[in-house]
Structures are given as structure tokens and as C-alpha cells.
Tab-separated table of C-alpha atoms in Angstrom:
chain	number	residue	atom	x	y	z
A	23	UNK	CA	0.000	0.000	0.000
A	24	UNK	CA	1.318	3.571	-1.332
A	25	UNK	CA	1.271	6.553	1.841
A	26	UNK	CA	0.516	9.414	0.464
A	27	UNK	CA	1.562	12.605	2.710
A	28	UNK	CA	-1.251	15.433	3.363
A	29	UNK	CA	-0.252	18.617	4.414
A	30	UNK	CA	-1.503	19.616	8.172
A	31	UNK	CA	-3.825	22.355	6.798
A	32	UNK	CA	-6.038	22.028	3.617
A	33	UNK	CA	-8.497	24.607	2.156
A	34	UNK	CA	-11.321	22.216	1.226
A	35	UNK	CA	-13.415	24.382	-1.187
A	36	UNK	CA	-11.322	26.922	-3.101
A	37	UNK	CA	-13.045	28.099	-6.452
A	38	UNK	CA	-10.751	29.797	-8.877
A	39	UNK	CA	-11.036	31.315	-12.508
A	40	UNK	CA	-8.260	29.335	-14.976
A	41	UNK	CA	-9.563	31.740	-17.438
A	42	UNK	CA	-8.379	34.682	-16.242
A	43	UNK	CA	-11.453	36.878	-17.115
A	44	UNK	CA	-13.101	39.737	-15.107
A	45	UNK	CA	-16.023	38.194	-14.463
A	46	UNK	CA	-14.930	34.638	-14.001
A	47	UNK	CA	-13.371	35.009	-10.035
A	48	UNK	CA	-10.320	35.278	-8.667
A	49	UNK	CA	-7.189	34.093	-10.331
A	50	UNK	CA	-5.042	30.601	-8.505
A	51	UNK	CA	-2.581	33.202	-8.364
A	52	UNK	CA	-4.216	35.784	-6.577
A	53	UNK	CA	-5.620	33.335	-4.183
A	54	UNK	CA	-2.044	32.307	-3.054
A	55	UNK	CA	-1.671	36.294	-2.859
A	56	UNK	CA	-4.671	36.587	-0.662
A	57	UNK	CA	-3.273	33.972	1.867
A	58	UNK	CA	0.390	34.204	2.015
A	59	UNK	CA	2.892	32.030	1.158
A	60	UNK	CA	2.397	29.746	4.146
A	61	UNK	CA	-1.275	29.958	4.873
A	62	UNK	CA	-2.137	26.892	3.756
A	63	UNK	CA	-0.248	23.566	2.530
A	64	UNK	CA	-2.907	22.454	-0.144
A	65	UNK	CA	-6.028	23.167	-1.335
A	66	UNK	CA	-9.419	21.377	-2.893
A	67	UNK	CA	-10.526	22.719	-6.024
A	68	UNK	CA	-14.492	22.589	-6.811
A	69	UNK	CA	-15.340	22.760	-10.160
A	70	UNK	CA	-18.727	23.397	-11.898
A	71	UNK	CA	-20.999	21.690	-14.407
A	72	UNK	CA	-19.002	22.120	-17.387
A	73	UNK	CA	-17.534	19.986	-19.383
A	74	UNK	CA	-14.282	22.172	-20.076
A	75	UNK	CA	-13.809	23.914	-16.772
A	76	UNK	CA	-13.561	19.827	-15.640
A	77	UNK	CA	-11.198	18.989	-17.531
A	78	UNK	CA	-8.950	22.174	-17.400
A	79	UNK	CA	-9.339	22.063	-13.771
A	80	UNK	CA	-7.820	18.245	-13.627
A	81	UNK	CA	-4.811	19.218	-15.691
A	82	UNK	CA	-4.101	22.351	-13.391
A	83	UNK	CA	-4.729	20.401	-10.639
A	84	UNK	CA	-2.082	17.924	-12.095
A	85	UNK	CA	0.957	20.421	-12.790
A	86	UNK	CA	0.140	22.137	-9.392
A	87	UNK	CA	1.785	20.721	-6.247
A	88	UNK	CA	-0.407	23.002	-3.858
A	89	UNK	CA	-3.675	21.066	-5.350
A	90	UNK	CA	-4.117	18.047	-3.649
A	91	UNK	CA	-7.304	17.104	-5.260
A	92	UNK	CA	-9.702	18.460	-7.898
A	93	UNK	CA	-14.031	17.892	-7.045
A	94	UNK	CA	-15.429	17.907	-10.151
A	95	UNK	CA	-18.658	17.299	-11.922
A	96	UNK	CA	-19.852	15.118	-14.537
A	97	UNK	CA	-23.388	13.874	-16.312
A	98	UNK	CA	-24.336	10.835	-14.617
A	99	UNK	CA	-27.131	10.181	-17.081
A	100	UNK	CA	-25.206	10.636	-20.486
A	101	UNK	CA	-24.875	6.999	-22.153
A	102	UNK	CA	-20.879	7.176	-22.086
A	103	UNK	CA	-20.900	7.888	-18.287
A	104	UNK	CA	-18.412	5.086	-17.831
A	105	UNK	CA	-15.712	6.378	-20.301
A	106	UNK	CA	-16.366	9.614	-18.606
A	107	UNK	CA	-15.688	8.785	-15.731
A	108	UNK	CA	-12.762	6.759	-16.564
A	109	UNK	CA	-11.359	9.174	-18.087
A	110	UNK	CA	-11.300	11.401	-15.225
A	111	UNK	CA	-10.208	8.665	-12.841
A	112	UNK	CA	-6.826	8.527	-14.687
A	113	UNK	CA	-5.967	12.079	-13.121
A	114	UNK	CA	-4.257	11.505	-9.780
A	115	UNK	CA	-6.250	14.967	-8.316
A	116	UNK	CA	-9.419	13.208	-9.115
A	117	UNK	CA	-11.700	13.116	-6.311
């Protein structure tokens, strides 16, 4: 069995904008601002019903050391649901 180390504090529900618009939310970047450099030693991202936002949130979430897992949603009722999901389960942030 793999042991997998979690830091001692964890932001559970952080919802950030990868898009970088105005209207989208704060930035990953300026959330690590807003806390400080040692604030926190990981951090949950929650994603929203959208297809693209899932998926860009899973590769961030994958190149980002700080992200220690990635809630995201997906369509339960579409008729691929199981390649769906598989394909997210092959992200180690999935959750």
C-alpha cells in the first residue's frame, strides 16, 4: 500500500477562474496572494458543471503541487458515463 503525505492544513473548497477573465473570479494566483505564502499547505478545487472547466481544472490540478485534489462534476445520465468517468479517474487529483 502507497502513503501518500497530506499537508496539516487544507483549504477544502477553493473556487478559482483558470480563465483569467473579469467576471470569471479570482485568479489561482491571486488566491495564493490573498493567503500568504504559508497559509495553507494544499487546497481542494471545486469545479462546476461544465464539461471544459472539468477537464482544465484536472490538468491544473495535475501540474500544481499546492492542489491536492480536484471535485469535479460530470453527467451521470449521459450513455458514455463510464468512459467519462474513466477518463477522469486517470488524473491523480481526481476526487
Amino acid at each position: 500500500m502507497t502513503t501518500r503525505s497530506v499537508p496539516s492544513t487544507v483549504d477544502a473548497h477553493v473556487r478559482v477562474s483558470l480563465n483569467n477573465t473579469e467576471t470569471a473570479g479570482q485568479s489561482w494566483d491571486d488566491y495564493r496572494a490573498a493567503l500568504g505564502p504559508d497559509a495553507v499547505g494544499g487546497a481542494v478545487l471545486v469545479g462546476s458543471p461544465d464539461a471544459a472547466e472539468t477537464q482544465a481544472l484536472l490538468e491544473f490540478a495535475t501540474k500544481t503541487d499546492e492542489v491536492v485534489a480536484a471535485a469535479v462534476w460530470e453527467d451521470v445520465t449521459a450513455y458514455d458515463v463510464g468512459e467519462r468517468l474513466d477518463s477522469l479517474m486517470a488524473s491523480p487529483k481526481f476526487r
